[in-house]
PDB file of C-alpha atoms in Angstrom:
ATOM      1  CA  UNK A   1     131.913 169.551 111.204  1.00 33.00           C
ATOM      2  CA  UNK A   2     129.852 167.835 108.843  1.00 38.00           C
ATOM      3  CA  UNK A   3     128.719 164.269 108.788  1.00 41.00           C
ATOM      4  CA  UNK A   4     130.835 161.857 106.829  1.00 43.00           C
ATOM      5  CA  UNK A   5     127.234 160.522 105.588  1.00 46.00           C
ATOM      6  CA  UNK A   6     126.714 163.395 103.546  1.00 46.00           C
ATOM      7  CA  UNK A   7     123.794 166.086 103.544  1.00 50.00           C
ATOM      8  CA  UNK A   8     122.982 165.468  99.790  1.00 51.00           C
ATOM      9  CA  UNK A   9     120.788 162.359 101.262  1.00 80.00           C
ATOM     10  CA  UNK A  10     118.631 164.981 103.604  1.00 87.00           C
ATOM     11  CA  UNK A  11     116.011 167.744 101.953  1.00 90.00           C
ATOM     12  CA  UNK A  12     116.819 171.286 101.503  1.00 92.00           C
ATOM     13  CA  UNK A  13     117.590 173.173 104.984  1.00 93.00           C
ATOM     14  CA  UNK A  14     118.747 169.640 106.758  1.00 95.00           C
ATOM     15  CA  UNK A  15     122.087 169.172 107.449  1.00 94.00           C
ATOM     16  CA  UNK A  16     124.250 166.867 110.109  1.00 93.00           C
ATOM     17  CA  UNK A  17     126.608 168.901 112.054  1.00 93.00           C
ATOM     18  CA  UNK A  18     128.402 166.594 114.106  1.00 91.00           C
ATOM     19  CA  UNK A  19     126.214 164.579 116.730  1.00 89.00           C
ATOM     20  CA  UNK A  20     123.312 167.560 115.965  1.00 92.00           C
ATOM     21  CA  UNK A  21     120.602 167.301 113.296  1.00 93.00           C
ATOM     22  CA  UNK A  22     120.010 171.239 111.713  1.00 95.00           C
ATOM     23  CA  UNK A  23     117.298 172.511 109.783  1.00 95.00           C
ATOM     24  CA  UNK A  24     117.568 176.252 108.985  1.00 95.00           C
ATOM     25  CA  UNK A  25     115.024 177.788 106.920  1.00 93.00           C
ATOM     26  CA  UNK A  26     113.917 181.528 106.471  1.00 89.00           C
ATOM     27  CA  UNK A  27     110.400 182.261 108.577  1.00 85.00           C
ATOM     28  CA  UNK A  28     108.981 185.818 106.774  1.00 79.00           C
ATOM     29  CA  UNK A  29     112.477 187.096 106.555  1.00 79.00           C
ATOM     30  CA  UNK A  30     114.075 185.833 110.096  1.00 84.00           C
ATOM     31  CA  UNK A  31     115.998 183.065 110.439  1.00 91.00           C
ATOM     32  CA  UNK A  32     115.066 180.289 112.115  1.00 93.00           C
ATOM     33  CA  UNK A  33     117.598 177.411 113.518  1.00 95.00           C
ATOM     34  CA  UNK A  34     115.992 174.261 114.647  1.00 95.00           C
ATOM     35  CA  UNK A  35     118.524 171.537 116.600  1.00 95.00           C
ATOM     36  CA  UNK A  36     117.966 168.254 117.404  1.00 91.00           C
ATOM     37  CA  UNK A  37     120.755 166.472 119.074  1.00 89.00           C
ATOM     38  CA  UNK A  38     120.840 162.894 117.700  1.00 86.00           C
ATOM     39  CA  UNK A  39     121.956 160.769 121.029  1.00 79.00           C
ATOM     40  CA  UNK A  40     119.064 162.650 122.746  1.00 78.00           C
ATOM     41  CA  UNK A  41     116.402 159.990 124.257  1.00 70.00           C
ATOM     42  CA  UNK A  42     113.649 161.695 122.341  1.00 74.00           C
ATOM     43  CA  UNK A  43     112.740 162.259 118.406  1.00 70.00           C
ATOM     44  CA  UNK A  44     111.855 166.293 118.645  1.00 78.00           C
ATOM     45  CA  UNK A  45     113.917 169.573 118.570  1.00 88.00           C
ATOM     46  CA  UNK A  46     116.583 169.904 121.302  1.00 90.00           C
ATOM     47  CA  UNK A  47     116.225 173.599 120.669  1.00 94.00           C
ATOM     48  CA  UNK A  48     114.904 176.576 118.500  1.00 94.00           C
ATOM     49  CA  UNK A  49     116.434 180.195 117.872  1.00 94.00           C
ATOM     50  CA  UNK A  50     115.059 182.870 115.348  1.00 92.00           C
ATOM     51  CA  UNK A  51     117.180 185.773 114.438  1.00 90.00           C
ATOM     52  CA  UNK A  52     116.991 188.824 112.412  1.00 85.00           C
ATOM     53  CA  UNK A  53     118.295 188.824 109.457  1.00 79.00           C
ATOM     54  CA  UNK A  54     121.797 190.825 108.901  1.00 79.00           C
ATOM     55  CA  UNK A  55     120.011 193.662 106.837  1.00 78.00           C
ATOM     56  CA  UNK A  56     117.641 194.769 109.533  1.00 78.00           C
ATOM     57  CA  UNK A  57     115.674 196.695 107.364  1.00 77.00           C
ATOM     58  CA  UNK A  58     114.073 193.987 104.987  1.00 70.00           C
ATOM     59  CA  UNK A  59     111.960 193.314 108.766  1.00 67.00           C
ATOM     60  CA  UNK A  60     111.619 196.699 109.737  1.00 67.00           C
ATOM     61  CA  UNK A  61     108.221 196.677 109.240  1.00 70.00           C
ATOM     62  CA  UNK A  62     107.614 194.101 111.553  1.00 72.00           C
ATOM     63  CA  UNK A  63     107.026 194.349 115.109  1.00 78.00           C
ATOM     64  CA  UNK A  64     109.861 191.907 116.012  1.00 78.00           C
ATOM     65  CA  UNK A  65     108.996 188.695 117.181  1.00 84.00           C
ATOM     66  CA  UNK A  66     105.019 188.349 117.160  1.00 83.00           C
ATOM     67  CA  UNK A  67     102.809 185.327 117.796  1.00 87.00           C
ATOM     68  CA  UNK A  68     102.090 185.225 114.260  1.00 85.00           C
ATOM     69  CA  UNK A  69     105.498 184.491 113.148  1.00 83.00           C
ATOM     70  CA  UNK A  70     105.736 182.002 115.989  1.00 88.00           C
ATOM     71  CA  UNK A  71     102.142 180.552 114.635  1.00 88.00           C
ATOM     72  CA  UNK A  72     104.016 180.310 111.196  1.00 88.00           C
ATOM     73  CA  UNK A  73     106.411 177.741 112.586  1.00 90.00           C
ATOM     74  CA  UNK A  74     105.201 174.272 111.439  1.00 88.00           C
ATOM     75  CA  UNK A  75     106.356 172.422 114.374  1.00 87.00           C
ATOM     76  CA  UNK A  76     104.524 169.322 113.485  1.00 82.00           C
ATOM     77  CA  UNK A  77     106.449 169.176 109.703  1.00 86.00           C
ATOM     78  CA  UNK A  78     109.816 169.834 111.643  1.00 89.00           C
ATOM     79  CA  UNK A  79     109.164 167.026 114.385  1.00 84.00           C
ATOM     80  CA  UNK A  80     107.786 163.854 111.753  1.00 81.00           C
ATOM     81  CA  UNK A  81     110.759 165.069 109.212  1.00 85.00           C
ATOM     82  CA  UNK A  82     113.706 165.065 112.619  1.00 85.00           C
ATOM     83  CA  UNK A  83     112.370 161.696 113.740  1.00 79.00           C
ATOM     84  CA  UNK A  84     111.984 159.912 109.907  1.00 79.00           C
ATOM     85  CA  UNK A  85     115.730 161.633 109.590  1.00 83.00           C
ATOM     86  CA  UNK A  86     117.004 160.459 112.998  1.00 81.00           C
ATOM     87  CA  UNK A  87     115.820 156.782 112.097  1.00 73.00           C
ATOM     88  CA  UNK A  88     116.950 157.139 108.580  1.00 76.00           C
ATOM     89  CA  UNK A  89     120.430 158.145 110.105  1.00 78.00           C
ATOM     90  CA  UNK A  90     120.474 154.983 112.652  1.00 74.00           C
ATOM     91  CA  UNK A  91     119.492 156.588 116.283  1.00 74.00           C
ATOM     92  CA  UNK A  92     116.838 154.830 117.905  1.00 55.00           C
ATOM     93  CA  UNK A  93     114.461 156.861 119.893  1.00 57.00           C
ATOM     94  CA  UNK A  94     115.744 155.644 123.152  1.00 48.00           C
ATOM     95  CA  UNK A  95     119.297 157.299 122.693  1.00 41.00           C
ATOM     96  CA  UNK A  96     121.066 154.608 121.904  1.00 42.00           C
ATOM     97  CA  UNK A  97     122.472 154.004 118.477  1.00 44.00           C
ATOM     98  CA  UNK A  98     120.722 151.386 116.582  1.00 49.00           C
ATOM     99  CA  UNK A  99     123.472 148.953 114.398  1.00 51.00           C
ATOM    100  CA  UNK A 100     121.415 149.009 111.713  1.00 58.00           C
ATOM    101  CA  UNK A 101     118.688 151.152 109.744  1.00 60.00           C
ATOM    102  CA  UNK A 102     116.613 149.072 106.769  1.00 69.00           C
ATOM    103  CA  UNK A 103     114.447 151.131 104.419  1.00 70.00           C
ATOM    104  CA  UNK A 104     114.320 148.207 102.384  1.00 77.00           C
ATOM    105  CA  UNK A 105     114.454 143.839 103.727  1.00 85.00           C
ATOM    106  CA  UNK A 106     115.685 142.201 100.759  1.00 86.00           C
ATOM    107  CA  UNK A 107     118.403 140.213 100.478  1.00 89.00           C
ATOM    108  CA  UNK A 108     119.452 136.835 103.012  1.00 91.00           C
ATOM    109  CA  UNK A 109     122.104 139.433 104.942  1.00 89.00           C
ATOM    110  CA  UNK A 110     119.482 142.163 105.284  1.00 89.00           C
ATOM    111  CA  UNK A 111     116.844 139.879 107.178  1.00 92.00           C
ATOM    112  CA  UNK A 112     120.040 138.962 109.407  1.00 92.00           C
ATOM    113  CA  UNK A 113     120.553 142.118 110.295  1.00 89.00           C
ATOM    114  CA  UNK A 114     116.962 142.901 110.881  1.00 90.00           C
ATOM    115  CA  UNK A 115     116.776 139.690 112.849  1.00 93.00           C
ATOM    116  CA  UNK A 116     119.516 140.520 115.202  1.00 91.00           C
ATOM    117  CA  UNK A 117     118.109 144.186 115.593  1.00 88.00           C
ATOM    118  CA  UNK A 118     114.561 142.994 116.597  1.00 91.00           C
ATOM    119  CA  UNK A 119     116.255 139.741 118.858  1.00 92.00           C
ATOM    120  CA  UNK A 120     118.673 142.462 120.685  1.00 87.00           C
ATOM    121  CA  UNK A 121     115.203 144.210 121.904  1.00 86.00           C
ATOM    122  CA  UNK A 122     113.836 140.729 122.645  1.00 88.00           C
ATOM    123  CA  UNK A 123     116.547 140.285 125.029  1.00 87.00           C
ATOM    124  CA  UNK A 124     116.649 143.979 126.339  1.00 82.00           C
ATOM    125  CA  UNK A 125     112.773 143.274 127.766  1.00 82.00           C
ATOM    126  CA  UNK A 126     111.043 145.632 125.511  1.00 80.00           C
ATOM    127  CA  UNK A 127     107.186 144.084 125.155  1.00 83.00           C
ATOM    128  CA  UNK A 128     106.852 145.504 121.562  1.00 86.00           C
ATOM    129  CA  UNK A 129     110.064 145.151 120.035  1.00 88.00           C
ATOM    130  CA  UNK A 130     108.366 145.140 116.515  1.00 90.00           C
ATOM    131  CA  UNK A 131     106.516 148.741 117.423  1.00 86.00           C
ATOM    132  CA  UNK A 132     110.394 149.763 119.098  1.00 83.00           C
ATOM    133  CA  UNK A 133     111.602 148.800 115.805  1.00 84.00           C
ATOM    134  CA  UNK A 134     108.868 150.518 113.905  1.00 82.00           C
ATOM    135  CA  UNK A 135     109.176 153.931 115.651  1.00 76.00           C
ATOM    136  CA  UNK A 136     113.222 153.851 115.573  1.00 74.00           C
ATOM    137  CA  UNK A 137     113.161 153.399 111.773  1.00 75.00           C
ATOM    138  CA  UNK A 138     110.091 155.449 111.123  1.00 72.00           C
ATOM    139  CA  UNK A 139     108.148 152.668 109.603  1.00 80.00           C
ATOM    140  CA  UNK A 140     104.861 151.497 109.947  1.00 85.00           C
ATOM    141  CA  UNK A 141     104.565 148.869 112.671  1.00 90.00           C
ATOM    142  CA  UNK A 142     102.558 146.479 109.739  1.00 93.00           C
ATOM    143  CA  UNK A 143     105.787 147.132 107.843  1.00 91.00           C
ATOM    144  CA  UNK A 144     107.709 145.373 110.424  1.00 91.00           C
ATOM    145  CA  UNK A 145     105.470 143.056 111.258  1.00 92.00           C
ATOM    146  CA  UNK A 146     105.278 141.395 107.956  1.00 94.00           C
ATOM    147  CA  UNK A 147     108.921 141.447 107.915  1.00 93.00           C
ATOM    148  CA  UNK A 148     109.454 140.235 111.147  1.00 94.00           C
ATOM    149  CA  UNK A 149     106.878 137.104 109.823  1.00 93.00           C
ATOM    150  CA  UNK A 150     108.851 136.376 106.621  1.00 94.00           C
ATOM    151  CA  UNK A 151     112.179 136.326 108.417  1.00 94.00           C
ATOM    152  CA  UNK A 152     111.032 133.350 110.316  1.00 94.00           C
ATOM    153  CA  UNK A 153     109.612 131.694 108.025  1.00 94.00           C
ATOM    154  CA  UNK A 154     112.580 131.926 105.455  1.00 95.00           C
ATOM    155  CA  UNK A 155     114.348 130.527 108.805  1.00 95.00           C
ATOM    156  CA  UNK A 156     116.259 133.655 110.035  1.00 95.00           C
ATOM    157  CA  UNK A 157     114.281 133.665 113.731  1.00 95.00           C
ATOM    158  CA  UNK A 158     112.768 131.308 116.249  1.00 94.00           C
ATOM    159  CA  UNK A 159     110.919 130.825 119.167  1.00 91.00           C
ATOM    160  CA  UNK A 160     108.719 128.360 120.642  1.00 90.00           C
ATOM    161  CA  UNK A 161     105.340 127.504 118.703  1.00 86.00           C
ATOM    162  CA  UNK A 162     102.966 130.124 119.060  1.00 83.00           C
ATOM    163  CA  UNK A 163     104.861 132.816 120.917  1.00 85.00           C
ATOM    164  CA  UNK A 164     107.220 135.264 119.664  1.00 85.00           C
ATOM    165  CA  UNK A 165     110.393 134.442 118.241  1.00 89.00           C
ATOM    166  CA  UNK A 166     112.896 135.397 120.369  1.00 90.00           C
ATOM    167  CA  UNK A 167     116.380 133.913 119.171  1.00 94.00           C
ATOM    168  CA  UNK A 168     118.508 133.685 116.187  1.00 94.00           C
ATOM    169  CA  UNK A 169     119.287 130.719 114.257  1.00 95.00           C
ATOM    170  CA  UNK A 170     122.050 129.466 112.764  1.00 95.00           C
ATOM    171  CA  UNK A 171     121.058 130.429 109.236  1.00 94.00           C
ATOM    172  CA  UNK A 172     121.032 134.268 110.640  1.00 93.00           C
ATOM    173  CA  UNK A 173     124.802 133.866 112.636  1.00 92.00           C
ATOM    174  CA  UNK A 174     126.272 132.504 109.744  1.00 92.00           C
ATOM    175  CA  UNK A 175     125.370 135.556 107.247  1.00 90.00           C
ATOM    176  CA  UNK A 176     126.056 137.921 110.066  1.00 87.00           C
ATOM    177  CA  UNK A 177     129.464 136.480 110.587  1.00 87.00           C
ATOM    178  CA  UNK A 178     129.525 136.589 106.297  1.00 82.00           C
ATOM    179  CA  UNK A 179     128.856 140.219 107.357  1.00 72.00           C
ATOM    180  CA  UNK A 180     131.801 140.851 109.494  1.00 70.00           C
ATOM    181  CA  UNK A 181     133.677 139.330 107.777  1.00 66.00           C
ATOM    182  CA  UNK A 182     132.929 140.945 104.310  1.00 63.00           C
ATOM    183  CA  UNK A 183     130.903 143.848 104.820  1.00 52.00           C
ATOM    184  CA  UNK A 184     129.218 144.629 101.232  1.00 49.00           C
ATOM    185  CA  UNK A 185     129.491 148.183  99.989  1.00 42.00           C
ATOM    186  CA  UNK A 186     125.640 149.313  99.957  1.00 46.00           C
ATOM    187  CA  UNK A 187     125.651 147.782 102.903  1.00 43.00           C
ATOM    188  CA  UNK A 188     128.508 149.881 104.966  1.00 41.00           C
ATOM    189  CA  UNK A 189     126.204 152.807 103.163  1.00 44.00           C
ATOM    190  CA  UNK A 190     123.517 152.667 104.907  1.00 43.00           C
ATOM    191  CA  UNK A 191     124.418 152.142 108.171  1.00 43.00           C
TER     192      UNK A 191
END
């Protein structure tokens, strides 16, 4: 079964297969199968398999299996492309499932939603909720930061002076209940 997201939004090889993230690619003519299981409380492959292909001959020359065809793996490419995929798909590093992914903060509803995101971590005890945030969406922390800044200055967070905001406002609740109430169409996209 195939996500109802689509794989025309992920790069060649990637594909959603229910709750597992896939990448299949051919490594000097053997297969190899990469899984990462999307609920898992980490951003890296869940598993890895290599198989000959079905005409045995095109890797007969081969000695099977060799440290140089495990060398060729790029582990590094596959692990930063399954976590900027898992964030882009909405699971946050720690397992759960995040309500909300934002590649882009533009409009009044989207700093809501980012609002409520970072203010849900707030409340869960994390110290760094902007760097939580950060990682889960695979953004830069600055990124966040800056976004985090605007939203309470355009009114959308607040806390005491000085510290970290650390609750909504009513500005926020009322475009989040807009938001339940109405859920806009790019919006229900990306999440």
């Amino acid at each position: 079964m195939t996500s109802e997201r689509g794989d025309a939004e992920l790069p060649e090889g990637w594909r959603v297969d229910g709750e597992q993230l896939v990448h299949e690619a051919e490594l000097h003519g053997w297969r190899l199968t990469v899984v990462s299981v999307l609920g898992a409380p980490w951003d890296g492959p869940s598993s890895l398999r290599i198989d000959p292909p079905a005409d045995l001959d095109a890797v007969a020359g081969t000695d099977g299996i060799t440290a140089e065809l495990m060398r060729s793996i790029s582990m590094a490419e596959i692990r930063r492309t399954t976590k900027e995929l898992r964030a882009r798909l909405g699971y946050a590093i720690d397992g759960a499932r995040s309500g909300v992914v934002l590649d882009r903060v533009e409009t009044e509803q989207d700093y809501a939603l980012m609002s409520r995101e970072y203010v849900r971590l707030v409340e869960q005890g994390y110290r760094s909720p902007i760097t939580r945030l950060a990682t889960a969406w695979g953004m830069s922390r600055n990124t966040i930061s800056g976004r985090i800044r605007r939203a309470r200055a355009m009114g959308f967070l607040d806390g005491p002076p000085g510290k970290p905001a650390d609750r909504l406002t009513a500005k926020s609740r009322r475009c989040l209940e807009r938001e339940e109430h109405e859920p806009s169409r790019d919006r229900s996209d990306r999440e």
